[in-house]
Short mmCIF file of C-alpha atoms in Angstrom, two decimals:
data_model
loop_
_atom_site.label_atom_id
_atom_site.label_comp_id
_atom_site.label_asym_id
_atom_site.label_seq_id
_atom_site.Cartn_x
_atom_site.Cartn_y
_atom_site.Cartn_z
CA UNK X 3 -14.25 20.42 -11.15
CA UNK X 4 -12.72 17.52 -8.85
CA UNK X 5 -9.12 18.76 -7.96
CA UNK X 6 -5.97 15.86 -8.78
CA UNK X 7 -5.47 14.17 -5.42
CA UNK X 8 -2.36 14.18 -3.82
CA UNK X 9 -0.01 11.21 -3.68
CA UNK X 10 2.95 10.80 -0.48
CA UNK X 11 4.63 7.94 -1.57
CA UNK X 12 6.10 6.73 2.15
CA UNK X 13 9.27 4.40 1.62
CA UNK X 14 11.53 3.26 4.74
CA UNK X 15 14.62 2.10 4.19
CA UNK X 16 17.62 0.61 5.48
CA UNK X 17 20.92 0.06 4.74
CA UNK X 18 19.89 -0.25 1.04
CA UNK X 19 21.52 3.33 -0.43
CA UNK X 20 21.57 1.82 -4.26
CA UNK X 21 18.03 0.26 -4.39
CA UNK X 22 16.59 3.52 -2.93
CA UNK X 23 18.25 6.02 -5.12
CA UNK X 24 17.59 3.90 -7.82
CA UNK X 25 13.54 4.16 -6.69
CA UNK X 26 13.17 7.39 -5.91
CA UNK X 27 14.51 8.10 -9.39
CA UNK X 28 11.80 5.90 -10.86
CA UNK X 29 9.15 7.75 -9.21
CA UNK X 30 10.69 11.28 -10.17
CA UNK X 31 9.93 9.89 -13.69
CA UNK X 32 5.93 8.77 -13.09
CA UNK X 33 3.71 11.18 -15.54
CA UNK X 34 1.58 12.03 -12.59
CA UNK X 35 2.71 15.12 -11.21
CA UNK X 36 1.26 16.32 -8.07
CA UNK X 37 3.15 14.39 -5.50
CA UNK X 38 6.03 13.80 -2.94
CA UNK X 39 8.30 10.84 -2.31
CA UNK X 40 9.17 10.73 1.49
CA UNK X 41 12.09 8.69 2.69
CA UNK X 42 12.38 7.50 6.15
CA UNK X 43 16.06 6.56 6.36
CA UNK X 44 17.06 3.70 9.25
CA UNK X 45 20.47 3.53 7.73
CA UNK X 46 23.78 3.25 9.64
CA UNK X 47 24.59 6.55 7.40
CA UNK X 48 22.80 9.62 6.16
CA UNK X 49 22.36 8.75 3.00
CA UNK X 50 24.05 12.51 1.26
CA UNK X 51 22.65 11.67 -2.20
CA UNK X 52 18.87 11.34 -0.99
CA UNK X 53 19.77 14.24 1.35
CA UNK X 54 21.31 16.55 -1.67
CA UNK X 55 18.30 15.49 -3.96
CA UNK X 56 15.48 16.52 -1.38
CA UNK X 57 17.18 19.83 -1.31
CA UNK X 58 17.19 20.55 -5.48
CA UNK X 59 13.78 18.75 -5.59
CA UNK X 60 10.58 19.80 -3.44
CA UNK X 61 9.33 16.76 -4.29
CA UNK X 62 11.48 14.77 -2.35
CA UNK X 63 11.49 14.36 1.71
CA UNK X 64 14.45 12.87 3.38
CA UNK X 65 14.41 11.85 7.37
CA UNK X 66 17.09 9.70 8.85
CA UNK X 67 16.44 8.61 12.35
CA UNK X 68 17.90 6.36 14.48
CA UNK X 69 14.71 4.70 16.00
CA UNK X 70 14.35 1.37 13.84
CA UNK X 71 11.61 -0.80 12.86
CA UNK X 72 9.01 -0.67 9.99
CA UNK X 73 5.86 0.42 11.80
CA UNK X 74 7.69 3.40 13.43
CA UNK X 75 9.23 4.22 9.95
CA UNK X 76 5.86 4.41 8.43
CA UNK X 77 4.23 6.03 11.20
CA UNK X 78 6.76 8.81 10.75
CA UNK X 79 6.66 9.15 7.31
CA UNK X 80 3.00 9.30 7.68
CA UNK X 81 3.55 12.31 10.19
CA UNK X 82 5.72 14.00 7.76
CA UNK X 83 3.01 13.46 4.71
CA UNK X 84 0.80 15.88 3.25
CA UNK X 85 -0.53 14.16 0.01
CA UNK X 86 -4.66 13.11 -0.11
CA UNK X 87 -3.32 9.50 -0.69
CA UNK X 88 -0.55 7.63 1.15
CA UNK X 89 1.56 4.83 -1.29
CA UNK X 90 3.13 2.56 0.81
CA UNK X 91 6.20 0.91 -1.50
CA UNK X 92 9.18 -1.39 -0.20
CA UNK X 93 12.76 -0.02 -0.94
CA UNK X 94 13.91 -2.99 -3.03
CA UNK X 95 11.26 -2.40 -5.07
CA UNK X 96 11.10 -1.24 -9.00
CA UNK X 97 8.70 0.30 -11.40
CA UNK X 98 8.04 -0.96 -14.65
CA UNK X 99 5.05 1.53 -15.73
CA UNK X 100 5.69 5.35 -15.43
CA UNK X 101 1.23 5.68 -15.22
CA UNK X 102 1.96 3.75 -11.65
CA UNK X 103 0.44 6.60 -9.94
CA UNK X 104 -1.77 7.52 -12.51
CA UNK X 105 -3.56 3.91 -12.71
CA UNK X 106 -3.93 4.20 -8.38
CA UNK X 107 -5.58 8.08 -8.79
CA UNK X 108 -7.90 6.52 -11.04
CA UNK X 109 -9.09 4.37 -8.83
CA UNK X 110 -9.85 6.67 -5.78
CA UNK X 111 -12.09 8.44 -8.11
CA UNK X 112 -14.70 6.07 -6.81
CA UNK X 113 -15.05 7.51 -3.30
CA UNK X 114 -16.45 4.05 -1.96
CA UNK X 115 -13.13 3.10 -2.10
CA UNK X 116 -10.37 3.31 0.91
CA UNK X 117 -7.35 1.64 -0.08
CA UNK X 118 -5.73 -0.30 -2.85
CA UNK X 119 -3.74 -3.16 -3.32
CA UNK X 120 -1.39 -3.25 -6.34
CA UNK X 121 0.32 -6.00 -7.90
CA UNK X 122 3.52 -7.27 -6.80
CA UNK X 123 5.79 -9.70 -8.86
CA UNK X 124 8.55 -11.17 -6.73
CA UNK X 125 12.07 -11.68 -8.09
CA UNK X 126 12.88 -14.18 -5.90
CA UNK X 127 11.51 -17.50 -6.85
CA UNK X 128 11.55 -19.00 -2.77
CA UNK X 129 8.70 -15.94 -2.47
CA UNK X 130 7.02 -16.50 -5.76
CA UNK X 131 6.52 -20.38 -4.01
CA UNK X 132 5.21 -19.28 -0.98
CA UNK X 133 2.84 -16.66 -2.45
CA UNK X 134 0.62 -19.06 -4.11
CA UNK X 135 -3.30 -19.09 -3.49
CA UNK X 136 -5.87 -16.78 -2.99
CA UNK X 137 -5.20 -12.92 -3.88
CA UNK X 138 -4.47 -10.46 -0.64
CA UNK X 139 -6.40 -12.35 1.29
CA UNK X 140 -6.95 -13.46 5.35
CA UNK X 141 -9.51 -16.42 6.09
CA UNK X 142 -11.61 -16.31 9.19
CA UNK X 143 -9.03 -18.84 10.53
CA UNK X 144 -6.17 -16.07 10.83
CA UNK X 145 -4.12 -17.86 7.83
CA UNK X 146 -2.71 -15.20 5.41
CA UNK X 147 -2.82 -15.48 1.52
CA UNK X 148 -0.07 -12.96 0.44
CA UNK X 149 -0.61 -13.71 -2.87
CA UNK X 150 -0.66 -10.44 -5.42
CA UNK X 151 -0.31 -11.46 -8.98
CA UNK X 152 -3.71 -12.12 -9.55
CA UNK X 153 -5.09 -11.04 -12.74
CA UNK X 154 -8.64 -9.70 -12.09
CA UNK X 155 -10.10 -6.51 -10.12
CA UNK X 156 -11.59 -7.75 -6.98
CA UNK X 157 -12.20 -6.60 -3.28
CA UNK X 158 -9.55 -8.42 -0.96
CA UNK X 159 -8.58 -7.37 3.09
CA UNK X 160 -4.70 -7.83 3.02
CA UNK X 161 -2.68 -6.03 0.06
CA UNK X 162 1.27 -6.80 0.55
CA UNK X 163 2.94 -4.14 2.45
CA UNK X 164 5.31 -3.21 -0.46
CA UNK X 165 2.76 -2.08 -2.87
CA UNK X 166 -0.32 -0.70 -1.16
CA UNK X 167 -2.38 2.81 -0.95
CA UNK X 168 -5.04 4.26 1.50
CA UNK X 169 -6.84 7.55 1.87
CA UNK X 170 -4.99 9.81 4.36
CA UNK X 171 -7.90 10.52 6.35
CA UNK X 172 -8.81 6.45 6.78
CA UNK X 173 -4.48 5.73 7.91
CA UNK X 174 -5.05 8.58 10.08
CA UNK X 175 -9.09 7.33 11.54
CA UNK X 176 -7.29 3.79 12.34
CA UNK X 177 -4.13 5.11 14.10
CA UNK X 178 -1.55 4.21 11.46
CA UNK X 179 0.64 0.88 12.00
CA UNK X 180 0.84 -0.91 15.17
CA UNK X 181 4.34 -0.52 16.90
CA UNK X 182 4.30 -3.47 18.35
CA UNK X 183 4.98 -5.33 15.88
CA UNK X 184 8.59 -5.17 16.24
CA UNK X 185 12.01 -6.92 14.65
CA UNK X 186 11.18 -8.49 10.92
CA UNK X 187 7.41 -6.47 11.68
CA UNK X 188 5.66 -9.46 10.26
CA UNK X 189 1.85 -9.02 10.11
CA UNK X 190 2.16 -5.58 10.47
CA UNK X 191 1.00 -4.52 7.25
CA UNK X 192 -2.53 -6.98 7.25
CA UNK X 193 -3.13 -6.31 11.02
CA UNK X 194 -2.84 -2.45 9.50
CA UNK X 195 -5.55 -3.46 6.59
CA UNK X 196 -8.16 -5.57 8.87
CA UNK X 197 -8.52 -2.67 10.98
CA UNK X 198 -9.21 -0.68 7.70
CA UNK X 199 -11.74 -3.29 6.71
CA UNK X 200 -13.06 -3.59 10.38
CA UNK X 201 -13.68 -0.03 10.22
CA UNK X 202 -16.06 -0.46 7.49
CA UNK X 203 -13.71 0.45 4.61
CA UNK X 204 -13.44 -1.18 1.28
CA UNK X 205 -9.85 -2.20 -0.15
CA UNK X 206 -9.65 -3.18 -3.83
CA UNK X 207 -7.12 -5.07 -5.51
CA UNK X 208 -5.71 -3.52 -9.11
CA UNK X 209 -4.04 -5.76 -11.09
CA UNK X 210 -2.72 -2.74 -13.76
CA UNK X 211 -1.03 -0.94 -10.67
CA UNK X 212 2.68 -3.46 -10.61
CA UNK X 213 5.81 -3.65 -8.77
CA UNK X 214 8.60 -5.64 -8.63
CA UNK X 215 9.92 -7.11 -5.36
CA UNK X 216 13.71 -7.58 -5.80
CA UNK X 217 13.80 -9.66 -2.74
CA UNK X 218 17.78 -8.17 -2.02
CA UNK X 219 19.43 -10.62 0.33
CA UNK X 220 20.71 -8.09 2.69
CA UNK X 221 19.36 -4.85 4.22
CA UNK X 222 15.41 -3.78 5.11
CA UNK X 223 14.05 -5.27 8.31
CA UNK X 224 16.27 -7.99 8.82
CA UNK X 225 17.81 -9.31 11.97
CA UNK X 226 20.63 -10.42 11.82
CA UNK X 227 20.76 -12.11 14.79
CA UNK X 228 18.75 -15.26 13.42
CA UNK X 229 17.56 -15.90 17.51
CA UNK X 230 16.04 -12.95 17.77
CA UNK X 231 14.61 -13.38 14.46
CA UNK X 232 12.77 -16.46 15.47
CA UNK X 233 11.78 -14.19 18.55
CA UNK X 234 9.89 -11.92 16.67
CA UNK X 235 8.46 -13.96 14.36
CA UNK X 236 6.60 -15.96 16.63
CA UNK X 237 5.55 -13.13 19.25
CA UNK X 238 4.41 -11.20 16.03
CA UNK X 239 2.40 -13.86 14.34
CA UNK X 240 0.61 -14.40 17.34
CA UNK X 241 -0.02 -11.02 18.66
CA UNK X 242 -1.89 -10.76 15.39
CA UNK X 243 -3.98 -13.68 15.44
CA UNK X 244 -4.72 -12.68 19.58
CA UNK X 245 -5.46 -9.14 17.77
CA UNK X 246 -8.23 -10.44 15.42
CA UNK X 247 -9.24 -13.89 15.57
CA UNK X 248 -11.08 -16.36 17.78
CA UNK X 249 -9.31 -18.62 20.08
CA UNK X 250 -10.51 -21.55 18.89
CA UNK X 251 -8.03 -21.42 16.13
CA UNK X 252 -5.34 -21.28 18.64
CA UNK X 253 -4.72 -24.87 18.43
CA UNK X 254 -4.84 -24.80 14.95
CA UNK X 255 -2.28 -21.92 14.69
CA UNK X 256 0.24 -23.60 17.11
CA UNK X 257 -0.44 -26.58 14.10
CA UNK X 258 0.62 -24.55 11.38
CA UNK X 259 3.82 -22.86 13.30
CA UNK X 260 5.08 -26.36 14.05
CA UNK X 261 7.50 -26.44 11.26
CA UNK X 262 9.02 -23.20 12.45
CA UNK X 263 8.81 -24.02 16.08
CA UNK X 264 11.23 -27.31 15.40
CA UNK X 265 13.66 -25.27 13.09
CA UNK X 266 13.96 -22.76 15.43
CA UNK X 267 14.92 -25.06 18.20
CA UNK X 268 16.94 -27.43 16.30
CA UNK X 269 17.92 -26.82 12.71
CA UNK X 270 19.37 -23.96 13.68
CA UNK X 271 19.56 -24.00 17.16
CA UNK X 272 20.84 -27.78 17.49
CA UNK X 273 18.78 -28.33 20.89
CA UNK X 274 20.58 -25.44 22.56
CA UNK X 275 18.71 -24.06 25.97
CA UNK X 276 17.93 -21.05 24.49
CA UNK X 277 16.93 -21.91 21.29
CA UNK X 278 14.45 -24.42 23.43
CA UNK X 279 13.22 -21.60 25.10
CA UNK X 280 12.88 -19.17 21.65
CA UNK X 281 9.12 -19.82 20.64
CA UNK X 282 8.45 -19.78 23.99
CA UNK X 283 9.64 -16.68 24.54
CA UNK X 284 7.94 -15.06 21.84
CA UNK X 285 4.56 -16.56 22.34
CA UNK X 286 4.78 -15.19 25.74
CA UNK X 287 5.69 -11.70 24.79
CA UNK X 288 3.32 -11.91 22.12
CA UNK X 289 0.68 -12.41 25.15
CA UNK X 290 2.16 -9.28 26.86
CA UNK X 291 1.51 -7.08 24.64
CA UNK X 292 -1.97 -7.98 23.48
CA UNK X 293 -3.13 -8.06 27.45
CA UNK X 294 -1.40 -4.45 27.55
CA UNK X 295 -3.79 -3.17 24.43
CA UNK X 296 -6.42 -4.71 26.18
CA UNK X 297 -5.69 -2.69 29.22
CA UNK X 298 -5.43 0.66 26.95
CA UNK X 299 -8.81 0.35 25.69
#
């Protein structure tokens, strides 16, 4: 007889001590009952509540560090794991179904399978706009869909990063998330899933499996320093396409980032040097980094 696989559900957080209590409650509450929650806490402050619950409840794991950022966060939490399957949820998230675990075990009893994307229905309506389009998924081009409230069962190469699951073994076989995607970590989570996919490994998308992205306005992987921001965001959205795509799309990625290259500089940086120099500087770090992985290997 199979034994029930083993779930670590792996949530960073940050500076968000109501949503996460809140979560880790809902998960106490799932019907499925072999697994752990583990909490990789970026917060200013040890949060005492997680750190008192861990303590009257083996199934709860609480780590506060001070090293920030969303890959490293998941990386540890994925060091700390010892379920069969890893559930990767956001911390302003929130269940509506208590079988949420049971509907993604039912799915890895199909061993073809290496990873699951569940649905995700955004709160905020500025991210229900911009998730329009195909479901999960990343054209040859390098332009993400992150659309996940699709409807039907269907194979798809980027689940969002709030709501996904993969076998231990295949996190561990592709070297968990890439730390250098750093700041807002954007791309982290599909760079993480086409190396799953590259690897020969089958991701499914499950409509039944749902969570609800509360889109809170403060906390998580913000910067707050909106410069910075705009630093990261470009040196991270094209270390990914440098990461996985031709360079022929290169002009056609500078296209699309066009928008965001003129707000940077002056919508919000009103044609100030350094704002100038912003995009700039994060296309050329972007090129750092990928020329240093390229030297690794």
């Amino acid at each position: 007889m199979t034994q029930p696989l083993r779930f670590s559900v792996i949530i960073p957080t940050l500076n968000r001590p109501e949503a996460i209590e809140q979560l880790v409650h809902q998960f106490l509450e799932q019907e499925y009952s072999d697994f752990e929650v583990v909490i990789v806490d970026q917060s200013d402050a040890v949060n005492h509540s997680l750190e008192s619950l861990a303590t009257l409840d083996q199934r709860v794991k609480y780590f506060h560090t001070t090293a920030r950022g969303t890959c490293r966060s998941r990386n540890l939490g994925i060091s700390k794991a010892t379920g069969d399957i890893f559930l990767f949820v956001d911390d302003d998230s929130e269940l509506v179904d208590r079988r949420l675990l049971s509907i993604h075990a039912e799915n890895y009893t199909d061993t073809t399978i290496a990873g699951l994307g569940g649905r995700v229905d955004d709160k905020n309506e500025r991210l229900n706009k911009e998730s329009s389009g195909l479901v999960c998924w990343v054209a040859p081009d390098g332009r993400v869909y992150p659309n996940a409230t699709g409807h039907e069962r269907r194979v798809i190469n980027a689940p969002r990063g709030g709501h996904m699951s993969y076998r231990a073994s295949v996190v561990r076989a592709v070297g968990g998330f890439d730390e250098q995607f750093v700041g807002n970590a954007m791309r982290e989570e599909t760079d993480f899933s086409l190396r799953v996919v590259e690897a020969g490994n089958t991701i499914m998308f499950e409509p039944r499996a749902t969570v609800i992205h509360l889109g809170l306005s403060s906390g998580g992987s913000r910067q707050l320093d909106r410069r910075q921001w705009y630093e990261d965001f470009f040196a991270n959205e094209l270390y990914f396409l440098l990461k996985h795509f031709s360079r022929q799309y290169l002009p056609l990625f500078y296209w699309r980032k066009l928008r965001a290259i003129l707000s940077c500089m002056f919508y919000y940086g009103y044609g100030r040097p350094a704002w100038i120099r912003t995009p700039w500087l994060g296309f050329a770090a972007a090129r750092r980094r990928y020329q240093a992985l390229r030297d690794r290997k």
